[in-house]
mmCIF file of C-alpha atoms in Angstrom:
data_model
loop_
_atom_site.group_PDB
_atom_site.id
_atom_site.type_symbol
_atom_site.label_atom_id
_atom_site.label_comp_id
_atom_site.label_asym_id
_atom_site.label_seq_id
_atom_site.Cartn_x
_atom_site.Cartn_y
_atom_site.Cartn_z
ATOM 1 C CA MET A 1 0.102 0.002 -0.041
ATOM 2 C CA GLN A 2 2.739 2.315 0.843
ATOM 3 C CA THR A 3 4.479 1.816 -2.303
ATOM 4 C CA LEU A 4 1.310 2.665 -4.338
ATOM 5 C CA GLN A 5 0.922 6.055 -2.238
ATOM 6 C CA VAL A 6 4.432 6.839 -3.141
ATOM 7 C CA ILE A 7 4.102 6.099 -6.725
ATOM 8 C CA LEU A 8 0.803 8.024 -6.920
ATOM 9 C CA ILE A 9 2.338 11.274 -5.189
ATOM 10 C CA LEU A 10 5.504 10.924 -7.596
ATOM 11 C CA ALA A 11 2.871 10.863 -10.216
ATOM 12 C CA VAL A 12 1.150 14.215 -9.021
ATOM 13 C CA PHE A 13 4.741 15.885 -9.041
ATOM 14 C CA ILE A 14 5.425 14.745 -12.557
ATOM 15 C CA ALA A 15 2.112 15.436 -13.732
ATOM 16 C CA GLY A 16 2.372 19.128 -12.166
ATOM 17 C CA VAL A 17 5.816 19.632 -13.921
ATOM 18 C CA VAL A 18 4.443 18.708 -17.151
ATOM 19 C CA LEU A 19 1.318 20.497 -17.148
ATOM 20 C CA MET A 20 3.015 23.836 -15.823
ATOM 21 C CA MET A 21 5.784 23.508 -18.231
ATOM 22 C CA THR A 22 3.561 22.822 -21.325
ATOM 23 C CA LYS A 23 1.606 25.564 -20.070
ATOM 24 C CA LYS A 24 -1.476 23.648 -20.057
ATOM 25 C CA LEU A 25 -2.259 24.705 -16.273
ATOM 26 C CA PRO A 26 -0.895 27.745 -14.451
ATOM 27 C CA ALA A 27 0.806 27.460 -11.365
ATOM 28 C CA ILE A 28 -1.756 29.398 -9.486
ATOM 29 C CA LEU A 29 -4.068 26.559 -9.984
ATOM 30 C CA ALA A 30 -1.520 23.769 -10.282
ATOM 31 C CA LEU A 31 0.036 24.217 -6.975
ATOM 32 C CA PRO A 32 -2.709 23.959 -4.645
ATOM 33 C CA VAL A 33 -4.501 21.279 -6.455
ATOM 34 C CA MET A 34 -1.085 19.385 -6.309
ATOM 35 C CA GLY A 35 -0.910 20.148 -2.378
ATOM 36 C CA ILE A 36 -4.497 18.604 -2.026
ATOM 37 C CA LEU A 37 -3.982 15.614 -4.195
ATOM 38 C CA ILE A 38 -0.589 14.708 -2.559
ATOM 39 C CA ALA A 39 -2.092 14.900 1.214
ATOM 40 C CA ALA A 40 -5.189 12.911 -0.273
ATOM 41 C CA PHE A 41 -3.055 9.974 -1.652
ATOM 42 C CA ALA A 42 -0.752 10.148 1.351
ATOM 43 C CA GLY A 43 -3.832 9.395 3.483
ATOM 44 C CA VAL A 44 -4.516 12.557 5.065
ATOM 45 C CA PRO A 45 -8.341 12.501 6.074
ATOM 46 C CA PHE A 46 -10.593 15.140 4.473
ATOM 47 C CA MET A 47 -12.373 16.031 7.658
ATOM 48 C CA SER A 48 -11.828 15.053 11.407
ATOM 49 C CA SER A 49 -13.805 15.968 14.633
ATOM 50 C CA ASP A 50 -10.394 15.774 16.533
ATOM 51 C CA LYS A 51 -8.766 18.894 16.371
ATOM 52 C CA GLU A 52 -5.382 17.387 16.940
ATOM 53 C CA VAL A 53 -5.670 15.208 13.632
ATOM 54 C CA GLN A 54 -4.146 17.012 10.437
ATOM 55 C CA THR A 55 -6.881 17.128 7.738
ATOM 56 C CA ILE A 56 -7.176 18.470 4.131
ATOM 57 C CA THR A 57 -9.701 20.963 4.899
ATOM 58 C CA GLY A 58 -7.948 22.202 8.254
ATOM 59 C CA PHE A 59 -4.187 21.844 7.771
ATOM 60 C CA VAL A 60 -3.786 21.588 4.007
ATOM 61 C CA ILE A 61 -6.238 24.267 2.712
ATOM 62 C CA THR A 62 -7.210 26.619 5.529
ATOM 63 C CA SER A 63 -3.882 26.647 7.290
ATOM 64 C CA GLY A 64 -2.086 26.354 4.164
ATOM 65 C CA ALA A 65 -3.450 29.409 2.392
ATOM 66 C CA ALA A 66 -2.461 31.390 5.434
ATOM 67 C CA LYS A 67 0.951 29.783 5.678
ATOM 68 C CA LEU A 68 2.937 32.580 3.809
ATOM 69 C CA SER A 69 0.923 35.346 5.516
ATOM 70 C CA GLY A 70 4.458 36.946 6.656
ATOM 71 C CA THR A 71 5.799 36.899 2.915
ATOM 72 C CA ILE A 72 2.349 38.382 1.688
ATOM 73 C CA VAL A 73 2.554 41.278 3.932
ATOM 74 C CA VAL A 74 6.117 42.234 2.962
ATOM 75 C CA THR A 75 5.023 41.712 -0.594
ATOM 76 C CA ILE A 76 2.220 44.309 -0.156
ATOM 77 C CA PHE A 77 4.528 46.946 1.536
ATOM 78 C CA GLY A 78 7.207 46.346 -1.224
ATOM 79 C CA ALA A 79 4.503 46.691 -4.035
ATOM 80 C CA ILE A 80 3.182 50.050 -2.226
ATOM 81 C CA PHE A 81 6.844 51.253 -2.408
ATOM 82 C CA ALA A 82 7.392 50.291 -5.979
ATOM 83 C CA ARG A 83 4.323 52.417 -6.842
ATOM 84 C CA VAL A 84 5.663 55.567 -5.065
ATOM 85 C CA ILE A 85 9.144 54.976 -6.777
ATOM 86 C CA GLN A 86 7.500 54.675 -10.367
ATOM 87 C CA LYS A 87 4.954 57.567 -9.733
ATOM 88 C CA GLU A 88 7.481 59.969 -9.005
ATOM 89 C CA GLY A 89 9.672 59.078 -11.994
ATOM 90 C CA ILE A 90 12.750 58.072 -9.886
ATOM 91 C CA SER A 91 13.316 54.887 -11.655
ATOM 92 C CA ASP A 92 13.134 56.829 -15.012
ATOM 93 C CA ALA A 93 15.688 59.342 -13.571
ATOM 94 C CA ILE A 94 18.086 56.845 -12.485
ATOM 95 C CA ILE A 95 18.330 54.909 -15.869
ATOM 96 C CA ARG A 96 18.693 58.439 -17.938
ATOM 97 C CA LYS A 97 21.389 59.674 -15.237
ATOM 98 C CA ALA A 98 23.474 56.555 -15.599
ATOM 99 C CA ALA A 99 23.226 56.715 -19.311
ATOM 100 C CA GLU A 100 24.342 60.499 -19.166
ATOM 101 C CA LEU A 101 27.319 59.611 -16.828
ATOM 102 C CA ALA A 102 28.374 56.758 -19.093
ATOM 103 C CA GLY A 103 29.094 59.049 -22.060
ATOM 104 C CA ASP A 104 29.334 57.503 -25.545
ATOM 105 C CA LYS A 105 31.115 54.312 -25.061
ATOM 106 C CA SER A 106 28.833 51.169 -25.309
ATOM 107 C CA THR A 107 30.766 49.248 -22.750
ATOM 108 C CA ALA A 108 30.432 51.982 -20.152
ATOM 109 C CA ILE A 109 26.770 52.271 -21.225
ATOM 110 C CA ALA A 110 26.143 48.640 -20.679
ATOM 111 C CA LEU A 111 27.805 48.661 -17.068
ATOM 112 C CA ALA A 112 25.804 51.768 -16.398
ATOM 113 C CA ILE A 113 22.487 50.870 -17.264
ATOM 114 C CA THR A 114 22.803 47.641 -15.895
ATOM 115 C CA ALA A 115 23.798 49.019 -12.558
ATOM 116 C CA ALA A 116 21.019 51.509 -12.726
ATOM 117 C CA THR A 117 18.516 48.571 -13.324
ATOM 118 C CA ALA A 118 19.850 46.833 -10.260
ATOM 119 C CA ILE A 119 19.459 49.738 -8.152
ATOM 120 C CA ILE A 120 15.909 50.321 -9.361
ATOM 121 C CA PHE A 121 14.952 46.588 -8.608
ATOM 122 C CA THR A 122 16.305 46.641 -5.044
ATOM 123 C CA ALA A 123 12.971 48.447 -4.471
ATOM 124 C CA MET A 124 10.696 47.103 -7.125
ATOM 125 C CA SER A 125 9.306 43.981 -8.717
ATOM 126 C CA GLY A 126 6.711 42.638 -10.975
ATOM 127 C CA ALA A 127 5.681 43.102 -14.945
ATOM 128 C CA GLY A 128 5.009 46.933 -14.489
ATOM 129 C CA PRO A 129 8.442 47.889 -13.348
ATOM 130 C CA VAL A 130 9.987 45.671 -16.027
ATOM 131 C CA ILE A 131 8.071 47.307 -18.732
ATOM 132 C CA MET A 132 8.809 50.849 -17.396
ATOM 133 C CA VAL A 133 12.727 49.864 -17.073
ATOM 134 C CA SER A 134 12.681 48.093 -20.709
ATOM 135 C CA GLN A 135 11.046 51.073 -22.626
ATOM 136 C CA ILE A 136 13.799 53.121 -21.435
ATOM 137 C CA ALA A 137 16.901 50.996 -20.737
ATOM 138 C CA ILE A 138 16.779 48.927 -24.132
ATOM 139 C CA PRO A 139 16.442 51.706 -26.760
ATOM 140 C CA LEU A 140 19.169 53.271 -24.985
ATOM 141 C CA MET A 141 21.418 50.258 -25.261
ATOM 142 C CA LEU A 142 20.477 49.636 -28.700
ATOM 143 C CA SER A 143 21.382 53.268 -29.698
ATOM 144 C CA ALA A 144 24.820 52.543 -28.277
ATOM 145 C CA GLY A 145 25.281 49.735 -30.593
ATOM 146 C CA ILE A 146 24.696 46.850 -28.105
ATOM 147 C CA ALA A 147 23.012 43.761 -29.664
ATOM 148 C CA PRO A 148 19.341 43.248 -29.171
ATOM 149 C CA VAL A 149 19.724 39.876 -27.257
ATOM 150 C CA VAL A 150 22.562 41.333 -25.233
ATOM 151 C CA ALA A 151 20.666 44.389 -24.331
ATOM 152 C CA ALA A 152 17.626 42.351 -23.227
ATOM 153 C CA SER A 153 19.643 39.906 -21.411
ATOM 154 C CA LEU A 154 21.451 42.932 -19.260
ATOM 155 C CA VAL A 155 18.123 44.299 -18.133
ATOM 156 C CA LEU A 156 17.560 40.773 -16.535
ATOM 157 C CA PHE A 157 21.060 40.575 -15.362
ATOM 158 C CA GLY A 158 20.459 43.929 -13.514
ATOM 159 C CA LEU A 159 16.881 42.737 -12.254
ATOM 160 C CA ASN A 160 18.397 39.682 -10.878
ATOM 161 C CA ILE A 161 21.104 41.615 -8.878
ATOM 162 C CA GLY A 162 18.554 44.082 -7.637
ATOM 163 C CA LEU A 163 16.078 41.390 -6.456
ATOM 164 C CA LEU A 164 18.976 39.945 -4.176
ATOM 165 C CA PHE A 165 19.057 43.099 -2.206
ATOM 166 C CA ASN A 166 15.441 43.550 -2.198
ATOM 167 C CA VAL A 167 14.482 42.980 1.210
ATOM 168 C CA SER A 168 10.708 42.060 0.261
ATOM 169 C CA GLN A 169 11.906 38.689 -1.290
ATOM 170 C CA TYR A 170 13.541 37.518 1.916
ATOM 171 C CA GLN A 171 10.449 36.472 3.969
ATOM 172 C CA LEU A 172 9.375 33.678 1.691
ATOM 173 C CA TYR A 173 12.687 31.645 2.564
ATOM 174 C CA VAL A 174 11.877 32.378 6.443
ATOM 175 C CA ASP A 175 8.228 31.071 6.032
ATOM 176 C CA THR A 176 8.710 28.215 3.494
ATOM 177 C CA ILE A 177 12.097 26.629 4.756
ATOM 178 C CA GLY A 178 12.828 28.345 8.081
ATOM 179 C CA MET A 179 16.022 29.950 7.095
ATOM 180 C CA ASP A 180 17.382 32.385 9.686
ATOM 181 C CA MET A 181 17.141 35.911 8.434
ATOM 182 C CA GLU A 182 20.630 36.808 9.323
ATOM 183 C CA VAL A 183 21.889 33.960 7.020
ATOM 184 C CA ILE A 184 19.525 35.129 4.217
ATOM 185 C CA LYS A 185 20.969 38.796 4.554
ATOM 186 C CA THR A 186 24.592 37.634 4.706
ATOM 187 C CA SER A 187 24.230 35.097 1.889
ATOM 188 C CA SER A 188 22.709 37.844 -0.244
ATOM 189 C CA LEU A 189 25.573 40.021 -0.134
ATOM 190 C CA VAL A 190 27.790 36.928 -1.168
ATOM 191 C CA MET A 191 25.445 36.050 -3.936
ATOM 192 C CA GLY A 192 25.433 39.809 -5.032
ATOM 193 C CA ILE A 193 29.100 39.959 -5.418
ATOM 194 C CA ILE A 194 29.092 36.679 -7.225
ATOM 195 C CA CYS A 195 26.368 37.781 -9.602
ATOM 196 C CA ILE A 196 27.950 41.197 -10.247
ATOM 197 C CA VAL A 197 31.330 39.679 -11.075
ATOM 198 C CA VAL A 198 29.537 37.322 -13.688
ATOM 199 C CA THR A 199 27.521 40.013 -15.075
ATOM 200 C CA ILE A 200 30.582 42.210 -15.859
ATOM 201 C CA VAL A 201 32.234 39.200 -17.284
ATOM 202 C CA TYR A 202 29.225 38.646 -19.540
ATOM 203 C CA ILE A 203 29.443 42.500 -20.589
ATOM 204 C CA PHE A 204 33.219 42.382 -21.533
ATOM 205 C CA MET A 205 32.232 39.170 -23.553
ATOM 206 C CA ASN A 206 29.494 40.493 -25.426
ATOM 207 C CA VAL A 207 29.592 44.151 -25.995
ATOM 208 C CA LYS A 208 31.725 45.755 -28.559
ATOM 209 C CA LYS A 209 34.352 48.097 -26.807
ATOM 210 C CA THR A 210 34.862 50.443 -29.843
ATOM 211 C CA GLN A 211 31.146 50.992 -30.657
ATOM 212 C CA THR A 212 29.946 54.814 -29.757
ATOM 213 C CA ALA A 213 26.525 55.654 -28.809
ATOM 214 C CA ASN A 214 23.857 57.322 -31.235
ATOM 215 C CA TRP A 215 21.964 59.374 -28.795
ATOM 216 C CA ALA A 216 19.353 60.324 -31.362
ATOM 217 C CA ALA A 217 17.503 57.183 -30.085
ATOM 218 C CA LYS A 218 16.954 58.985 -26.634
ATOM 219 C CA THR A 219 13.213 59.648 -27.042
ATOM 220 C CA GLY A 220 10.803 61.017 -24.693
ATOM 221 C CA GLU A 221 13.303 62.775 -22.551
ATOM 222 C CA ALA A 222 11.530 65.833 -22.879
ATOM 223 C CA ASN A 223 8.813 64.399 -20.723
ATOM 224 C CA ALA A 224 11.061 62.979 -18.153
ATOM 225 C CA LYS A 225 10.070 64.411 -14.658
ATOM 226 C CA ASN A 226 12.574 66.455 -12.501
ATOM 227 C CA VAL A 227 13.878 64.386 -9.819
ATOM 228 C CA SER A 228 16.019 65.474 -7.090
ATOM 229 C CA PRO A 229 19.468 63.963 -6.523
ATOM 230 C CA VAL A 230 18.269 62.782 -2.980
ATOM 231 C CA ALA A 231 15.108 60.940 -4.397
ATOM 232 C CA MET A 232 17.306 58.960 -6.717
ATOM 233 C CA PHE A 233 18.947 57.293 -3.854
ATOM 234 C CA MET A 234 15.652 56.302 -2.293
ATOM 235 C CA PRO A 235 15.233 52.725 -3.930
ATOM 236 C CA ILE A 236 18.385 51.512 -1.458
ATOM 237 C CA VAL A 237 16.971 52.913 1.622
ATOM 238 C CA PRO A 238 15.327 49.863 2.664
ATOM 239 C CA VAL A 239 18.120 47.832 1.985
ATOM 240 C CA LEU A 240 20.420 50.361 4.142
ATOM 241 C CA LEU A 241 17.771 50.003 7.044
ATOM 242 C CA VAL A 242 17.666 46.336 6.954
ATOM 243 C CA PHE A 243 21.322 45.444 6.519
ATOM 244 C CA ILE A 244 22.798 48.457 8.509
ATOM 245 C CA PHE A 245 20.385 49.244 11.074
ATOM 246 C CA LYS A 246 18.892 45.841 11.507
ATOM 247 C CA LEU A 247 15.227 46.777 11.012
ATOM 248 C CA ASP A 248 12.739 44.242 9.931
ATOM 249 C CA ALA A 249 11.736 44.574 6.015
ATOM 250 C CA ASN A 250 8.197 45.635 6.687
ATOM 251 C CA THR A 251 9.283 48.767 9.101
ATOM 252 C CA ALA A 252 12.124 49.457 6.421
ATOM 253 C CA LEU A 253 9.833 49.535 3.402
ATOM 254 C CA LEU A 254 7.024 51.770 5.274
ATOM 255 C CA ILE A 255 9.787 54.276 6.456
ATOM 256 C CA ALA A 256 10.922 54.304 2.785
ATOM 257 C CA ILE A 257 7.495 54.840 1.432
ATOM 258 C CA ILE A 258 6.864 57.878 3.872
ATOM 259 C CA VAL A 259 10.083 59.504 3.295
ATOM 260 C CA THR A 260 10.072 59.137 -0.598
ATOM 261 C CA ALA A 261 6.670 60.698 -0.659
ATOM 262 C CA LEU A 262 7.674 63.514 1.738
ATOM 263 C CA ILE A 263 10.796 63.988 -0.601
ATOM 264 C CA THR A 264 9.134 64.232 -3.711
ATOM 265 C CA LYS A 265 5.483 65.766 -3.110
ATOM 266 C CA PRO A 266 5.039 66.774 0.487
ATOM 267 C CA SER A 267 1.884 68.563 -0.361
ATOM 268 C CA GLU A 268 0.341 65.534 -2.003
ATOM 269 C CA ILE A 269 1.582 62.789 0.452
ATOM 270 C CA VAL A 270 -1.762 61.430 1.382
ATOM 271 C CA GLN A 271 -2.789 61.266 -2.301
ATOM 272 C CA VAL A 272 0.508 59.472 -3.299
ATOM 273 C CA ILE A 273 0.408 56.943 -0.669
ATOM 274 C CA SER A 274 -3.273 56.221 -0.618
ATOM 275 C CA SER A 275 -3.203 55.763 -4.541
ATOM 276 C CA SER A 276 -0.073 53.799 -4.268
ATOM 277 C CA VAL A 277 -1.511 51.506 -1.846
ATOM 278 C CA VAL A 278 -4.549 50.491 -4.062
ATOM 279 C CA GLU A 279 -2.137 50.194 -7.197
ATOM 280 C CA GLY A 280 0.477 48.236 -5.557
ATOM 281 C CA ILE A 281 -2.112 45.650 -4.173
ATOM 282 C CA LYS A 282 -3.686 45.331 -7.556
ATOM 283 C CA ASP A 283 -0.215 44.812 -9.149
ATOM 284 C CA ILE A 284 0.535 41.812 -6.737
ATOM 285 C CA ALA A 285 -2.978 40.155 -6.713
ATOM 286 C CA GLY A 286 -1.699 37.369 -8.716
ATOM 287 C CA VAL A 287 1.294 37.106 -6.587
ATOM 288 C CA ILE A 288 -0.719 36.793 -3.568
ATOM 289 C CA ALA A 289 -2.768 33.830 -4.934
ATOM 290 C CA LEU A 290 0.384 32.246 -6.023
ATOM 291 C CA MET A 291 1.626 32.392 -2.469
ATOM 292 C CA MET A 292 -1.429 30.925 -1.029
ATOM 293 C CA GLY A 293 -1.060 27.897 -3.612
ATOM 294 C CA ILE A 294 2.384 27.551 -2.418
ATOM 295 C CA GLY A 295 1.195 27.497 1.108
ATOM 296 C CA ILE A 296 -1.423 24.718 0.277
ATOM 297 C CA LEU A 297 1.426 22.760 -1.407
ATOM 298 C CA LEU A 298 3.749 23.222 1.428
ATOM 299 C CA ASN A 299 1.365 21.954 3.868
ATOM 300 C CA GLY A 300 0.160 18.871 1.625
ATOM 301 C CA VAL A 301 3.818 17.621 1.647
ATOM 302 C CA SER A 302 4.839 18.537 4.986
ATOM 303 C CA ALA A 303 1.649 16.752 6.594
ATOM 304 C CA GLN A 304 2.892 13.908 8.791
ATOM 305 C CA ASN A 305 1.463 11.291 6.655
ATOM 306 C CA THR A 306 3.281 12.587 3.446
ATOM 307 C CA SER A 307 6.445 13.145 5.254
ATOM 308 C CA ALA A 308 6.432 9.621 6.651
ATOM 309 C CA LEU A 309 6.088 8.130 3.141
ATOM 310 C CA MET A 310 8.741 10.454 1.635
ATOM 311 C CA GLN A 311 11.525 10.956 4.021
ATOM 312 C CA PRO A 312 13.307 7.512 3.231
ATOM 313 C CA ILE A 313 13.355 8.017 -0.393
ATOM 314 C CA ILE A 314 14.596 11.613 -0.368
ATOM 315 C CA SER A 315 17.200 10.829 2.457
ATOM 316 C CA ALA A 316 18.531 8.179 -0.031
ATOM 317 C CA ILE A 317 18.941 10.563 -2.948
ATOM 318 C CA LEU A 318 20.265 13.712 -1.133
ATOM 319 C CA PRO A 319 23.736 14.419 -0.925
ATOM 320 C CA SER A 320 25.492 14.175 2.296
ATOM 321 C CA LYS A 321 29.125 15.662 1.184
ATOM 322 C CA ARG A 322 29.851 19.048 0.251
ATOM 323 C CA PHE A 323 31.444 18.184 -3.289
ATOM 324 C CA LEU A 324 28.400 16.343 -4.151
ATOM 325 C CA TYR A 325 26.159 18.908 -3.049
ATOM 326 C CA VAL A 326 27.956 21.376 -5.300
ATOM 327 C CA VAL A 327 27.827 19.305 -8.393
ATOM 328 C CA LEU A 328 24.298 18.011 -7.921
ATOM 329 C CA PHE A 329 22.458 21.401 -7.650
ATOM 330 C CA THR A 330 24.693 22.949 -10.282
ATOM 331 C CA ILE A 331 23.986 20.214 -12.788
ATOM 332 C CA LEU A 332 20.191 20.261 -11.920
ATOM 333 C CA SER A 333 19.969 24.112 -11.802
ATOM 334 C CA PRO A 334 18.218 24.385 -15.069
ATOM 335 C CA LEU A 335 15.430 22.139 -13.514
ATOM 336 C CA ALA A 336 14.393 25.765 -12.497
ATOM 337 C CA LEU A 337 13.477 26.655 -15.815
ATOM 338 C CA TYR A 338 9.917 26.319 -17.375
ATOM 339 C CA ARG A 339 8.274 25.993 -13.967
ATOM 340 C CA GLY A 340 10.338 23.078 -13.292
ATOM 341 C CA PRO A 341 10.676 21.215 -9.986
ATOM 342 C CA LEU A 342 13.362 23.703 -8.645
ATOM 343 C CA ASN A 343 11.698 26.776 -9.306
ATOM 344 C CA MET A 344 10.847 28.338 -5.862
ATOM 345 C CA TYR A 345 7.625 29.926 -7.206
ATOM 346 C CA GLY A 346 6.455 26.362 -8.314
ATOM 347 C CA LEU A 347 7.293 22.709 -7.115
ATOM 348 C CA GLY A 348 10.729 23.886 -5.620
ATOM 349 C CA SER A 349 8.899 25.273 -2.568
ATOM 350 C CA GLY A 350 7.331 21.978 -2.011
ATOM 351 C CA LEU A 351 10.324 19.936 -2.676
ATOM 352 C CA ALA A 352 12.604 22.185 -0.322
ATOM 353 C CA ASN A 353 10.133 21.285 2.496
ATOM 354 C CA ILE A 354 10.584 17.744 1.664
ATOM 355 C CA PHE A 355 14.390 17.969 1.451
ATOM 356 C CA LEU A 356 14.353 19.522 4.894
ATOM 357 C CA GLN A 357 12.235 16.912 6.532
ATOM 358 C CA ALA A 358 14.479 14.154 5.182
ATOM 359 C CA GLY A 359 16.994 15.288 7.534
ATOM 360 C CA THR A 360 20.148 15.066 5.403
ATOM 361 C CA LEU A 361 20.514 18.927 4.839
ATOM 362 C CA SER A 362 20.173 21.950 6.872
ATOM 363 C CA ALA A 363 17.625 24.811 6.415
ATOM 364 C CA SER A 364 20.539 26.990 5.175
ATOM 365 C CA ALA A 365 21.679 24.287 2.637
ATOM 366 C CA VAL A 366 18.298 23.644 1.333
ATOM 367 C CA GLY A 367 17.675 27.406 1.145
ATOM 368 C CA MET A 368 21.102 28.060 -0.589
ATOM 369 C CA ALA A 369 20.424 25.373 -3.215
ATOM 370 C CA LEU A 370 17.035 26.953 -4.133
ATOM 371 C CA ARG A 371 18.383 30.536 -4.010
ATOM 372 C CA SER A 372 21.105 29.152 -6.485
ATOM 373 C CA THR A 373 18.861 27.855 -9.006
ATOM 374 C CA SER A 374 16.567 31.053 -8.368
ATOM 375 C CA VAL A 375 19.344 32.961 -10.307
ATOM 376 C CA VAL A 376 19.147 30.814 -13.236
ATOM 377 C CA GLN A 377 15.384 30.983 -13.316
ATOM 378 C CA CYS A 378 15.188 34.707 -12.880
ATOM 379 C CA VAL A 379 17.620 35.548 -15.752
ATOM 380 C CA SER A 380 16.967 32.652 -18.286
ATOM 381 C CA ASP A 381 13.486 31.250 -17.984
ATOM 382 C CA PRO A 382 11.741 31.679 -21.391
ATOM 383 C CA THR A 383 8.322 31.335 -19.433
ATOM 384 C CA ASN A 384 9.170 34.320 -16.956
ATOM 385 C CA THR A 385 6.894 37.491 -17.811
ATOM 386 C CA GLN A 386 10.112 39.667 -17.495
ATOM 387 C CA ASN A 387 11.837 37.512 -20.101
ATOM 388 C CA VAL A 388 8.817 37.895 -22.565
ATOM 389 C CA ILE A 389 8.720 41.685 -21.738
ATOM 390 C CA VAL A 390 12.561 42.303 -22.531
ATOM 391 C CA ALA A 391 12.449 40.118 -25.554
ATOM 392 C CA ASP A 392 9.480 41.903 -27.011
ATOM 393 C CA TYR A 393 11.104 45.438 -26.568
ATOM 394 C CA ALA A 394 14.421 44.200 -27.877
ATOM 395 C CA LYS A 395 12.490 42.355 -30.902
ATOM 396 C CA VAL A 396 14.448 39.036 -29.923
ATOM 397 C CA ASP A 397 13.118 35.432 -29.440
ATOM 398 C CA VAL A 398 13.051 34.766 -25.869
ATOM 399 C CA ASN A 399 14.876 31.482 -26.484
ATOM 400 C CA ASP A 400 17.739 33.561 -27.618
ATOM 401 C CA ILE A 401 18.046 34.951 -24.220
ATOM 402 C CA LEU A 402 18.019 31.554 -22.654
ATOM 403 C CA LYS A 403 20.760 30.555 -25.010
ATOM 404 C CA SER A 404 22.842 33.931 -24.379
ATOM 405 C CA THR A 405 22.700 33.729 -20.779
ATOM 406 C CA LEU A 406 22.557 30.191 -19.478
ATOM 407 C CA PRO A 407 26.107 29.484 -19.228
ATOM 408 C CA TYR A 408 26.609 32.493 -17.157
ATOM 409 C CA THR A 409 23.466 32.027 -14.701
ATOM 410 C CA MET A 410 24.796 28.554 -14.172
ATOM 411 C CA VAL A 411 28.291 29.768 -13.231
ATOM 412 C CA MET A 412 26.503 32.141 -10.866
ATOM 413 C CA ALA A 413 24.615 29.143 -9.391
ATOM 414 C CA LEU A 414 27.927 27.139 -9.149
ATOM 415 C CA GLY A 415 29.715 29.887 -7.079
ATOM 416 C CA ILE A 416 26.781 30.380 -4.813
ATOM 417 C CA LEU A 417 26.757 26.369 -3.974
ATOM 418 C CA ILE A 418 30.523 26.539 -3.399
ATOM 419 C CA TYR A 419 30.018 29.445 -0.957
ATOM 420 C CA ALA A 420 27.111 27.521 0.573
ATOM 421 C CA ALA A 421 29.094 24.320 0.523
ATOM 422 C CA ALA A 422 31.988 25.880 2.586
ATOM 423 C CA VAL A 423 30.159 27.935 5.068
ATOM 424 C CA LEU A 424 26.618 26.802 5.695
ATOM 425 C CA PHE A 425 26.487 23.049 4.786
#
């Protein structure tokens, strides 16, 4: 009977991967359905009068939907702050100032705009900001003679670096895996350095040094808002408050929201913040629903019945030595693509929980394995909304971005895993 249950659970995982990879079923629906089916096949009762018994209705669905409440709250604050930044033209001004300071050399322009994009995404995330950045950054890079696929890729590399320091992204690993926040912050600095170095190598390998810019392509500058130099530093304020002053992410983001609104439009602070609250929550409605689905999947795979079935199998598969840990997850890192099983916003969250329960790897080791694959997913995944957007603005095939970036993102993953194996394994 247990063998049949394990087979059925694995079949659900495989079916979920196939359905999401082929876009037959979106993750927002696939994940909660998988969580419920896995629990059912593991023998978790649908309902029970005994409150101590884990049930599908109580533990998997009700508790699961609320499991990532901490992550959802910090994501909401992050979305509000992103809206304030966008409304006041701060992100637009950062990109344009970076291009201006870089002069007319294509390599310098690529470095400056990628850095500016990274700064912007320390405070922002989502499709809206990607569109906003792409419509400014990509034409500027194309006018500098940078190849379209490289220009699109550099926006994604910058986005990836920025998100590593975006404090609204950290809570997910606390809620799903139980990683220590201090470990997350420390490792983010190391990950940032690794990704910056590899991105610089990508630029020098792919951007022609002799090309000069044709600034006739700088359209729309007359309509750009006047932004004070102080305001352009606001995206990194939450980062400084969290890393230096040790504030929690919610408090840091709330302070940044208020200060940014005061600096840019003190007479309209109520209108700016209130509209940003409404629009910011609208922006992440789908993300909130996805996180509820992730929570349901997490509780489905972490239910006592499921854990008892899966632990022996996972314990036998997971590496117990540092070298094997690095090699295995580096080789498997492309499985984060196409909504695959190592995608943290897909099956990866459920697998991470099973890995942890197997007892072979610590929470830090599991978390860093998934954080390393998230770098591959963030930059190279053709199914990402941001990849589709930048490909459209650059007029390139989204799969060409995958081919251009995957070797570099896998090197990033390798560097992150080496650090994790040496320090956190």
